[in-house]
Every structure is written in C-alpha cells, then in structure tokens.
Amino acid sequence: MSSTAGQVIKCKAAVAWEAGKPLVMEEVEVAPPQAGEVRLKILFTSLCHTDVYFWEAKGQTPLFPRIFGHEAGGIVESVGEGVTHLKPGDHALPVFTGECGDCPHCKSEESNMCDLLRINTDRGVMINDNQSRFSIKGQPIHHFVGTSTFSEYTVVHAGCVAKINPDAPLDKVCILSCGICTGLGATINVAKPKPGSSVAIFGLGAVGLAAAEGARISGASRIIGVDLVSSRFELAKKFGVNEFVNPKDHDKPVQQVIAEMTNGGVDRAVECTGSIQAMISAFECVHDGWGVAVLVGVPNKDDAFKTHPMNLLNERTLKGTFYGNYKPRTDLPNVVEKYMKGELELEKFITHTIPFSEINKAFDYMLKGESIRCIIRMEE
C-alpha cells in the first residue's frame, strides 16, 4: 500500500462555492477510501459541458459548495476494504457511471445501466455511508456524479474506476471518461453502420464529433453533419464528416432534405443535441426497411417525442443509448487499446491544455464555443 494509505490527504481542489461564480482554489482534506472505494491521484482532467451545465445551475437543483469534474485520468493511491480489481499504482479512469458486476444490468450483455452506480446528479455524497470524503476546516464539500476530479485527490466507488494500460498517455485517454465514449459508442455499439453506408450526425459538438469518428472507424462512406452553425463543418471534416446540412438554409424539414440527398434516407442517424425537433428529424430521415436512428442528447423534462406510427411500421428502428453502451470496467480498457493501436484518434478532440491554477479559463473557452476538450494538467 502507499505511504499515505489510511490517512487524510491535504491537497488542492477547485471548489465551486456558488452557481456561476469562478471556481476557487482551496486546500481540502480528502478522507481515506471506505469499503468498496478507491482514492485516486488525478494527473489530468478535462472540462465537459455537463460540468458547466450543473455549475450554472439554471435548470437543476443547486448543490454547493461542490467539486466538479468527471473526465480524468490518474493513479490509484489506496483502496478500501473489499476492493480486489485495483491496487495502488494502477493507472485508471474514473467514470460518472459504474459497473457493480452483480445487478441484472451488469449481468446482461445488452445493458450498461448498473442499478447501483447509475449516474445520479443530485447526490453529493458517497453511496457507502451518505457522507462526503471532502472537507475544508470541517465543512463538508459535495461530490459531483461520484467523481469530483477537479481535485488533486478524489475518492470514487471502485465500480466506477476502469483499470487501463499503464502505457496509455493519461493526458489523452482521460477524455474517454464521458463525452467521447458517449458519441463513439452510440455509433459503433448501437447504430452499427456497415462499411460503405450513410450516416447523418445531428449536432457537431464534442459528442457529435465523437459519433462521426465512430462512423469513420466503421467505414461509412457518407457522413452527413447536421448543425445550425455552418462554421462547424470545417472542423468536422477532421472527424470524417464529408457533407453538411444547416436546417436554416432550407425551407423544408431537414429530414426531407436528407431523404432527397440520399435517395430515400440515410442508413443510420445519430442525434447528439438534446433538441426534441432534432430527435424527430433524425428518426424520420432514416431509410425505411433498415434505417436505424439513435438518440444520445438529453431532452428537456417536458418534451414529448411525436412521430407517425407508420414510420415505425415501415421498419425504421429508434434506439436510445447511455454512455455509448460501454460498461466502464469491462469495455473502457478496450477503447483505450483502440487508441493505442492508432484506430481511434483522440488528439484532434483536444483544443487546449492549461495548468490546474488556470482552470477557470477552461470554462471561458467552453462558454465562448472555442474548445472541444480542454485538458487541465494537475501537476504544474
């Protein structure tokens, strides 16, 4: 075990004290891991739009003070009682969802939605004892989606930690903890386009670009990007997108435009926006008889999906996905290997790298639409 095992560790963390206000660098105390938990030393983390969304707290229950962050790579510092698949020194990726290994979902080959460790954005404590492992002068600091990687050390449920190849560069593979796997898996694992097929990607943010990367890896010949911002097309070309449609440029529904472009519809469509209209368009633009549409974006809680039943009866398929249908512990190491073999290109997702002390810059870049992924280097 490490020399710090069983002890409280004092370290730096970027704490959000209130909604929408800059994070403050604080000295926090990080308690040792309890049964079934792991304490990680975070070496690299990145900013995902989900962090920004909950930091702004415009549509959710605010929970502050809090340590955000959920895309990261690090090294296991110590493990709690009963943890057998990890040991100190292992290289690992913490993930916002988990794999307990025992529930019906974990035992199913068709699901990755663990009953115990499925994402819970409202929980600011550990499952084990409903207590936080972070504190400042005795005041508990809330966790975020079980990861809280904007801290030099964090405590995570062992089922939410994937052990990976120690040769993999953590400053690159850390982005697999959330958005990239979500888009990539939506295409590769769920849409499953065949070589030479056509794929429409709705939304060309980080998740949509990852979905396009999945279509490129799968050998799709026509990858059509659909976005309301035409300037995104140039960047999307790097991810295999070779045609572009801006719905605002047409006086007919975009699904009709795509159907006319593709002689009846695309083979596959992946929706990555959260817009209910984009979801409907994605489904209605796939070809009858074999078309498959996959929904990735999270809609407004009051939205309702509306389409004519004949669209289903005409043998179109509608699917949803969560984290690209990847089981974190089982599948994430294999995605890392795909990168190590040169099959998956991660560098093109990384637009900025900054030191931990400048973490608020990452929020500025994302709010201005200047970054896909900004890597935050914990050790300066």
One Martini backbone bead per residue (centre of mass of N, CA, C, O) as a GRO file, in nm:
protein
  380
    1MET     BB    1   0.102   0.032   0.011
    2SER     BB    2   0.080   0.343   0.058
    3SER     BB    3   0.199   0.591   0.274
    4THR     BB    4  -0.114   0.729   0.280
    5ALA     BB    5  -0.267   0.509   0.381
    6GLY     BB    6  -0.539   0.597   0.599
    7GLN     BB    7  -0.508   0.898   0.534
    8VAL     BB    8  -0.526   1.222   0.532
    9ILE     BB    9  -0.544   1.445   0.253
   10LYS     BB   10  -0.379   1.730   0.142
   11CYS     BB   11  -0.516   1.951  -0.115
   12LYS     BB   12  -0.600   2.062  -0.422
   13ALA     BB   13  -0.903   2.251  -0.510
   14ALA     BB   14  -1.182   2.327  -0.718
   15VAL     BB   15  -1.428   2.538  -0.588
   16ALA     BB   16  -1.780   2.558  -0.583
   17TRP     BB   17  -1.974   2.791  -0.403
   18GLU     BB   18  -2.139   2.901  -0.660
   19ALA     BB   19  -2.334   2.980  -0.906
   20GLY     BB   20  -2.134   3.096  -1.177
   21LYS     BB   21  -1.874   3.106  -1.016
   22PRO     BB   22  -1.567   3.104  -0.974
   23LEU     BB   23  -1.332   2.904  -0.901
   24VAL     BB   24  -1.166   2.791  -0.595
   25MET     BB   25  -0.860   2.760  -0.457
   26GLU     BB   26  -0.817   2.487  -0.228
   27GLU     BB   27  -0.776   2.335   0.079
   28VAL     BB   28  -0.823   1.992   0.114
   29GLU     BB   29  -0.978   1.714   0.267
   30VAL     BB   30  -0.905   1.362   0.211
   31ALA     BB   31  -1.038   1.084   0.271
   32PRO     BB   32  -1.038   0.772   0.307
   33PRO     BB   33  -1.127   0.486   0.186
   34GLN     BB   34  -1.382   0.284   0.185
   35ALA     BB   35  -1.569   0.042   0.129
   36GLY     BB   36  -1.547   0.012  -0.219
   37GLU     BB   37  -1.305   0.218  -0.250
   38VAL     BB   38  -1.113   0.490  -0.413
   39ARG     BB   39  -0.801   0.654  -0.428
   40LEU     BB   40  -0.706   0.927  -0.636
   41LYS     BB   41  -0.459   1.051  -0.849
   42ILE     BB   42  -0.481   1.335  -1.032
   43LEU     BB   43  -0.335   1.438  -1.349
   44PHE     BB   44  -0.593   1.454  -1.545
   45THR     BB   45  -0.835   1.687  -1.677
   46SER     BB   46  -1.165   1.774  -1.801
   47LEU     BB   47  -1.405   1.965  -1.976
   48CYS     BB   48  -1.752   1.943  -1.958
   49HIS     BB   49  -2.069   2.048  -2.020
   50THR     BB   50  -2.190   1.927  -1.759
   51ASP     BB   51  -2.035   2.099  -1.562
   52VAL     BB   52  -2.149   2.370  -1.659
   53TYR     BB   53  -2.451   2.310  -1.619
   54PHE     BB   54  -2.426   2.266  -1.298
   55TRP     BB   55  -2.282   2.531  -1.234
   56GLU     BB   56  -2.516   2.717  -1.334
   57ALA     BB   57  -2.801   2.616  -1.230
   58LYS     BB   58  -3.074   2.662  -1.428
   59GLY     BB   59  -3.227   2.343  -1.415
   60GLN     BB   60  -3.135   2.269  -1.118
   61THR     BB   61  -3.034   2.152  -0.825
   62PRO     BB   62  -2.856   2.315  -0.611
   63LEU     BB   63  -2.502   2.216  -0.512
   64PHE     BB   64  -2.342   2.376  -0.241
   65PRO     BB   65  -2.047   2.304  -0.222
   66ARG     BB   66  -1.834   2.197  -0.510
   67ILE     BB   67  -1.677   1.926  -0.696
   68PHE     BB   68  -1.596   1.899  -1.001
   69GLY     BB   69  -1.559   1.657  -1.235
   70HIS     BB   70  -1.540   1.354  -1.490
   71GLU     BB   71  -1.271   1.383  -1.665
   72ALA     BB   72  -1.010   1.135  -1.614
   73GLY     BB   73  -0.666   1.074  -1.497
   74GLY     BB   74  -0.492   0.818  -1.293
   75ILE     BB   75  -0.377   0.705  -0.968
   76VAL     BB   76  -0.367   0.468  -0.739
   77GLU     BB   77  -0.332   0.512  -0.391
   78SER     BB   78  -0.595   0.365  -0.259
   79VAL     BB   79  -0.782   0.104  -0.089
   80GLY     BB   80  -1.054  -0.049   0.012
   81GLU     BB   81  -1.241  -0.267   0.134
   82GLY     BB   82  -1.284  -0.530  -0.113
   83VAL     BB   83  -1.074  -0.443  -0.322
   84THR     BB   84  -0.949  -0.633  -0.622
   85HIS     BB   85  -0.912  -0.473  -0.921
   86LEU     BB   86  -0.729  -0.284  -0.740
   87LYS     BB   87  -0.414  -0.098  -0.704
   88PRO     BB   88  -0.154   0.054  -0.621
   89GLY     BB   89  -0.050   0.221  -0.933
   90ASP     BB   90  -0.278   0.219  -1.101
   91HIS     BB   91  -0.421   0.292  -1.398
   92ALA     BB   92  -0.702   0.531  -1.430
   93LEU     BB   93  -1.063   0.571  -1.488
   94PRO     BB   94  -1.308   0.774  -1.406
   95VAL     BB   95  -1.672   0.729  -1.374
   96PHE     BB   96  -2.011   0.841  -1.363
   97THR     BB   97  -2.042   0.542  -1.402
   98GLY     BB   98  -2.110   0.186  -1.348
   99GLU     BB   99  -1.988  -0.157  -1.223
  100CYS     BB  100  -2.078  -0.398  -1.002
  101GLY     BB  101  -2.154  -0.709  -1.133
  102ASP     BB  102  -2.458  -0.801  -0.993
  103CYS     BB  103  -2.669  -0.690  -1.157
  104PRO     BB  104  -2.877  -0.730  -1.421
  105HIS     BB  105  -2.726  -0.529  -1.602
  106CYS     BB  106  -2.433  -0.642  -1.563
  107LYS     BB  107  -2.527  -0.941  -1.661
  108SER     BB  108  -2.591  -0.805  -1.919
  109GLU     BB  109  -2.507  -0.771  -2.263
  110GLU     BB  110  -2.727  -0.514  -2.320
  111SER     BB  111  -2.615  -0.355  -2.057
  112ASN     BB  112  -2.494  -0.038  -1.860
  113MET     BB  113  -2.730   0.010  -1.621
  114CYS     BB  114  -2.654   0.030  -1.324
  115ASP     BB  115  -2.828   0.020  -1.035
  116LEU     BB  116  -2.613   0.140  -0.829
  117LEU     BB  117  -2.415   0.341  -1.044
  118ARG     BB  118  -2.588   0.527  -1.164
  119ILE     BB  119  -2.640   0.826  -1.240
  120ASN     BB  120  -2.630   1.109  -0.988
  121THR     BB  121  -2.669   1.457  -0.974
  122ASP     BB  122  -2.788   1.494  -0.662
  123ARG     BB  123  -2.544   1.351  -0.543
  124GLY     BB  124  -2.295   1.453  -0.273
  125VAL     BB  125  -2.227   1.151  -0.193
  126MET     BB  126  -2.162   0.853  -0.067
  127ILE     BB  127  -2.308   0.544  -0.068
  128ASN     BB  128  -2.202   0.396   0.188
  129ASP     BB  129  -2.270   0.675   0.411
  130ASN     BB  130  -2.363   0.964   0.320
  131GLN     BB  131  -2.071   1.092   0.276
  132SER     BB  132  -1.809   1.296   0.261
  133ARG     BB  133  -1.451   1.319   0.157
  134PHE     BB  134  -1.480   1.630   0.179
  135SER     BB  135  -1.294   1.911   0.336
  136ILE     BB  136  -1.315   2.241   0.513
  137LYS     BB  137  -1.270   2.288   0.822
  138GLY     BB  138  -1.521   2.061   0.852
  139GLN     BB  139  -1.652   2.124   0.581
  140PRO     BB  140  -1.847   1.993   0.364
  141ILE     BB  141  -1.801   1.870   0.026
  142HIS     BB  142  -1.940   1.815  -0.261
  143HIS     BB  143  -2.007   1.594  -0.489
  144PHE     BB  144  -1.972   1.470  -0.844
  145VAL     BB  145  -2.081   1.195  -0.993
  146GLY     BB  146  -1.855   1.033  -0.810
  147THR     BB  147  -1.568   1.206  -0.878
  148SER     BB  148  -1.426   1.483  -0.849
  149THR     BB  149  -1.154   1.596  -1.049
  150PHE     BB  150  -1.104   1.898  -0.916
  151SER     BB  151  -0.870   1.717  -0.771
  152GLU     BB  152  -0.580   1.572  -0.671
  153TYR     BB  153  -0.788   1.416  -0.491
  154THR     BB  154  -1.007   1.121  -0.494
  155VAL     BB  155  -1.324   0.957  -0.428
  156VAL     BB  156  -1.427   0.630  -0.552
  157HIS     BB  157  -1.605   0.398  -0.668
  158ALA     BB  158  -1.480   0.103  -0.785
  159GLY     BB  159  -1.711   0.068  -1.013
  160CYS     BB  160  -1.590   0.368  -1.140
  161VAL     BB  161  -1.314   0.207  -1.218
  162ALA     BB  162  -1.072   0.191  -1.479
  163LYS     BB  163  -0.837  -0.023  -1.579
  164ILE     BB  164  -0.531   0.057  -1.750
  165ASN     BB  165  -0.290   0.108  -1.956
  166PRO     BB  166   0.018   0.238  -1.848
  167ASP     BB  167   0.103   0.349  -2.150
  168ALA     BB  168  -0.117   0.541  -2.150
  169PRO     BB  169  -0.197   0.866  -2.208
  170LEU     BB  170  -0.366   1.058  -1.981
  171ASP     BB  171  -0.390   1.331  -2.158
  172LYS     BB  172  -0.587   1.165  -2.359
  173VAL     BB  173  -0.774   0.928  -2.224
  174CYS     BB  174  -0.948   1.103  -2.026
  175ILE     BB  175  -1.183   1.170  -2.247
  176LEU     BB  176  -1.331   0.876  -2.211
  177SER     BB  177  -1.519   0.926  -1.947
  178CYS     BB  178  -1.748   1.047  -2.160
  179GLY     BB  179  -1.824   1.198  -2.447
  180ILE     BB  180  -1.665   1.018  -2.647
  181CYS     BB  181  -1.800   0.747  -2.576
  182THR     BB  182  -2.089   0.830  -2.627
  183GLY     BB  183  -2.058   0.880  -2.938
  184LEU     BB  184  -1.896   0.635  -3.031
  185GLY     BB  185  -2.097   0.411  -2.920
  186ALA     BB  186  -2.354   0.499  -3.066
  187THR     BB  187  -2.235   0.396  -3.333
  188ILE     BB  188  -2.080   0.123  -3.290
  189ASN     BB  189  -2.294  -0.023  -3.076
  190VAL     BB  190  -2.585   0.079  -3.201
  191ALA     BB  191  -2.597   0.157  -3.504
  192LYS     BB  192  -2.401  -0.009  -3.686
  193PRO     BB  193  -2.245   0.060  -3.937
  194LYS     BB  194  -2.167  -0.011  -4.254
  195PRO     BB  195  -1.971  -0.045  -4.493
  196GLY     BB  196  -2.066   0.222  -4.714
  197SER     BB  197  -2.249   0.388  -4.553
  198SER     BB  198  -2.497   0.609  -4.414
  199VAL     BB  199  -2.455   0.910  -4.198
  200ALA     BB  200  -2.625   1.105  -3.956
  201ILE     BB  201  -2.524   1.403  -3.771
  202PHE     BB  202  -2.664   1.557  -3.486
  203GLY     BB  203  -2.444   1.753  -3.395
  204LEU     BB  204  -2.103   1.925  -3.358
  205GLY     BB  205  -1.997   1.849  -3.104
  206ALA     BB  206  -1.822   1.640  -2.917
  207VAL     BB  207  -2.026   1.402  -2.948
  208GLY     BB  208  -2.071   1.424  -3.255
  209LEU     BB  209  -1.773   1.386  -3.334
  210ALA     BB  210  -1.757   1.103  -3.208
  211ALA     BB  211  -1.974   0.981  -3.389
  212ALA     BB  212  -1.816   1.033  -3.649
  213GLU     BB  213  -1.572   0.864  -3.570
  214GLY     BB  214  -1.737   0.601  -3.564
  215ALA     BB  215  -1.811   0.611  -3.866
  216ARG     BB  216  -1.523   0.608  -3.973
  217ILE     BB  217  -1.435   0.339  -3.840
  218SER     BB  218  -1.681   0.176  -3.985
  219GLY     BB  219  -1.683   0.284  -4.304
  220ALA     BB  220  -1.834   0.518  -4.385
  221SER     BB  221  -1.902   0.716  -4.678
  222ARG     BB  222  -2.147   0.890  -4.556
  223ILE     BB  223  -2.108   1.197  -4.363
  224ILE     BB  224  -2.366   1.386  -4.217
  225GLY     BB  225  -2.381   1.707  -4.110
  226VAL     BB  226  -2.593   1.858  -3.849
  227ASP     BB  227  -2.619   2.219  -3.823
  228LEU     BB  228  -2.667   2.565  -3.719
  229VAL     BB  229  -2.341   2.582  -3.759
  230SER     BB  230  -2.144   2.616  -4.034
  231SER     BB  231  -1.847   2.643  -3.905
  232ARG     BB  232  -1.830   2.331  -3.811
  233PHE     BB  233  -1.750   2.176  -4.071
  234GLU     BB  234  -1.445   2.205  -4.090
  235LEU     BB  235  -1.379   2.040  -3.837
  236ALA     BB  236  -1.552   1.779  -3.909
  237LYS     BB  237  -1.362   1.667  -4.130
  238LYS     BB  238  -1.158   1.530  -3.927
  239PHE     BB  239  -1.416   1.311  -3.857
  240GLY     BB  240  -1.549   1.243  -4.164
  241VAL     BB  241  -1.708   1.474  -4.261
  242ASN     BB  242  -1.852   1.524  -4.611
  243GLU     BB  243  -2.126   1.660  -4.522
  244PHE     BB  244  -2.366   1.947  -4.514
  245VAL     BB  245  -2.640   2.063  -4.292
  246ASN     BB  246  -2.852   2.350  -4.268
  247PRO     BB  247  -3.171   2.398  -4.174
  248LYS     BB  248  -3.176   2.719  -4.234
  249ASP     BB  249  -3.127   2.674  -4.562
  250HIS     BB  250  -3.431   2.562  -4.550
  251ASP     BB  251  -3.796   2.522  -4.646
  252LYS     BB  252  -3.759   2.233  -4.527
  253PRO     BB  253  -3.734   1.962  -4.374
  254VAL     BB  254  -3.443   1.800  -4.303
  255GLN     BB  255  -3.543   1.509  -4.359
  256GLN     BB  256  -3.613   1.574  -4.656
  257VAL     BB  257  -3.338   1.660  -4.751
  258ILE     BB  258  -3.194   1.390  -4.686
  259ALA     BB  259  -3.373   1.202  -4.854
  260GLU     BB  260  -3.297   1.341  -5.127
  261MET     BB  261  -2.983   1.296  -5.106
  262THR     BB  262  -3.032   0.952  -5.041
  263ASN     BB  263  -3.266   0.797  -5.169
  264GLY     BB  264  -3.469   0.785  -4.880
  265GLY     BB  265  -3.220   0.773  -4.682
  266VAL     BB  266  -3.043   0.687  -4.423
  267ASP     BB  267  -2.907   0.424  -4.245
  268ARG     BB  268  -2.802   0.635  -4.025
  269ALA     BB  269  -2.870   0.803  -3.701
  270VAL     BB  270  -2.728   1.067  -3.482
  271GLU     BB  271  -2.828   1.224  -3.181
  272CYS     BB  272  -2.650   1.532  -3.016
  273THR     BB  273  -2.853   1.777  -2.867
  274GLY     BB  274  -3.164   1.756  -2.719
  275SER     BB  275  -3.349   1.812  -2.948
  276ILE     BB  276  -3.661   1.720  -3.035
  277GLN     BB  277  -3.648   1.791  -3.337
  278ALA     BB  278  -3.387   1.633  -3.397
  279MET     BB  279  -3.498   1.359  -3.318
  280ILE     BB  280  -3.721   1.345  -3.529
  281SER     BB  281  -3.541   1.390  -3.775
  282ALA     BB  282  -3.356   1.146  -3.737
  283PHE     BB  283  -3.579   0.934  -3.766
  284GLU     BB  284  -3.713   1.049  -4.047
  285CYS     BB  285  -3.422   1.013  -4.221
  286VAL     BB  286  -3.449   0.720  -4.237
  287HIS     BB  287  -3.468   0.433  -4.391
  288ASP     BB  288  -3.667   0.218  -4.497
  289GLY     BB  289  -3.633  -0.127  -4.364
  290TRP     BB  290  -3.321  -0.027  -4.204
  291GLY     BB  291  -3.332   0.212  -4.036
  292VAL     BB  292  -3.128   0.385  -3.778
  293ALA     BB  293  -3.194   0.556  -3.470
  294VAL     BB  294  -2.998   0.755  -3.234
  295LEU     BB  295  -3.028   0.864  -2.900
  296VAL     BB  296  -2.835   1.102  -2.688
  297GLY     BB  297  -2.971   1.339  -2.607
  298VAL     BB  298  -3.101   1.557  -2.355
  299PRO     BB  299  -3.403   1.645  -2.278
  300ASN     BB  300  -3.651   1.805  -2.182
  301LYS     BB  301  -3.877   1.716  -1.936
  302ASP     BB  302  -4.137   1.823  -2.131
  303ASP     BB  303  -4.086   1.651  -2.359
  304ALA     BB  304  -4.215   1.509  -2.679
  305PHE     BB  305  -4.238   1.237  -2.886
  306LYS     BB  306  -4.335   1.286  -3.240
  307THR     BB  307  -4.481   1.035  -3.454
  308HIS     BB  308  -4.566   0.831  -3.697
  309PRO     BB  309  -4.630   0.494  -3.685
  310MET     BB  310  -4.539   0.430  -3.983
  311ASN     BB  311  -4.235   0.469  -3.932
  312LEU     BB  312  -4.224   0.191  -3.786
  313LEU     BB  313  -4.386   0.000  -3.981
  314ASN     BB  314  -4.148   0.074  -4.202
  315GLU     BB  315  -3.877  -0.026  -4.060
  316ARG     BB  316  -3.792   0.157  -3.834
  317THR     BB  317  -3.538   0.242  -3.588
  318LEU     BB  318  -3.544   0.317  -3.231
  319LYS     BB  319  -3.282   0.444  -3.020
  320GLY     BB  320  -3.098   0.429  -2.719
  321THR     BB  321  -2.835   0.583  -2.506
  322PHE     BB  322  -2.567   0.510  -2.260
  323TYR     BB  323  -2.249   0.561  -2.282
  324GLY     BB  324  -2.240   0.384  -2.553
  325ASN     BB  325  -2.274   0.096  -2.411
  326TYR     BB  326  -2.055   0.110  -2.192
  327LYS     BB  327  -1.864  -0.069  -1.975
  328PRO     BB  328  -1.634   0.054  -1.782
  329ARG     BB  329  -1.454  -0.192  -1.685
  330THR     BB  330  -1.477  -0.374  -1.947
  331ASP     BB  331  -1.452  -0.154  -2.206
  332LEU     BB  332  -1.246   0.083  -2.168
  333PRO     BB  333  -0.974  -0.067  -2.214
  334ASN     BB  334  -1.043  -0.120  -2.522
  335VAL     BB  335  -1.053   0.176  -2.612
  336VAL     BB  336  -0.764   0.239  -2.541
  337GLU     BB  337  -0.646   0.030  -2.742
  338LYS     BB  338  -0.754   0.167  -2.995
  339TYR     BB  339  -0.568   0.408  -2.959
  340MET     BB  340  -0.290   0.256  -2.942
  341LYS     BB  341  -0.341   0.141  -3.252
  342GLY     BB  342  -0.470   0.398  -3.424
  343GLU     BB  343  -0.796   0.387  -3.462
  344LEU     BB  344  -0.812   0.623  -3.250
  345GLU     BB  345  -0.855   0.981  -3.248
  346LEU     BB  346  -0.781   1.220  -2.987
  347GLU     BB  347  -0.620   1.483  -3.047
  348LYS     BB  348  -0.854   1.638  -3.214
  349PHE     BB  349  -1.021   1.709  -2.941
  350ILE     BB  350  -0.771   1.880  -2.846
  351THR     BB  351  -0.744   2.242  -2.795
  352HIS     BB  352  -0.643   2.249  -2.484
  353THR     BB  353  -0.380   2.342  -2.235
  354ILE     BB  354  -0.378   2.362  -1.873
  355PRO     BB  355  -0.337   2.465  -1.568
  356PHE     BB  356  -0.498   2.432  -1.272
  357SER     BB  357  -0.483   2.744  -1.191
  358GLU     BB  358  -0.658   2.794  -1.488
  359ILE     BB  359  -0.952   2.661  -1.496
  360ASN     BB  360  -1.141   2.905  -1.577
  361LYS     BB  361  -1.059   2.904  -1.877
  362ALA     BB  362  -1.219   2.653  -1.962
  363PHE     BB  363  -1.494   2.791  -1.928
  364ASP     BB  364  -1.448   3.017  -2.131
  365TYR     BB  365  -1.402   2.844  -2.381
  366MET     BB  366  -1.679   2.701  -2.375
  367LEU     BB  367  -1.870   2.954  -2.367
  368LYS     BB  368  -1.732   3.053  -2.655
  369GLY     BB  369  -1.678   2.791  -2.841
  370GLU     BB  370  -1.343   2.709  -2.847
  371SER     BB  371  -1.395   2.411  -2.735
  372ILE     BB  372  -1.385   2.070  -2.688
  373ARG     BB  373  -1.106   2.004  -2.525
  374CYS     BB  374  -0.974   2.073  -2.198
  375ILE     BB  375  -0.671   2.029  -2.053
  376ILE     BB  376  -0.587   1.955  -1.708
  377ARG     BB  377  -0.297   2.014  -1.529
  378MET     BB  378  -0.216   1.931  -1.207
  379GLU     BB  379   0.086   1.941  -1.258
  380GLU     BB  380   0.324   2.228  -1.255
   0.00000   0.00000   0.00000
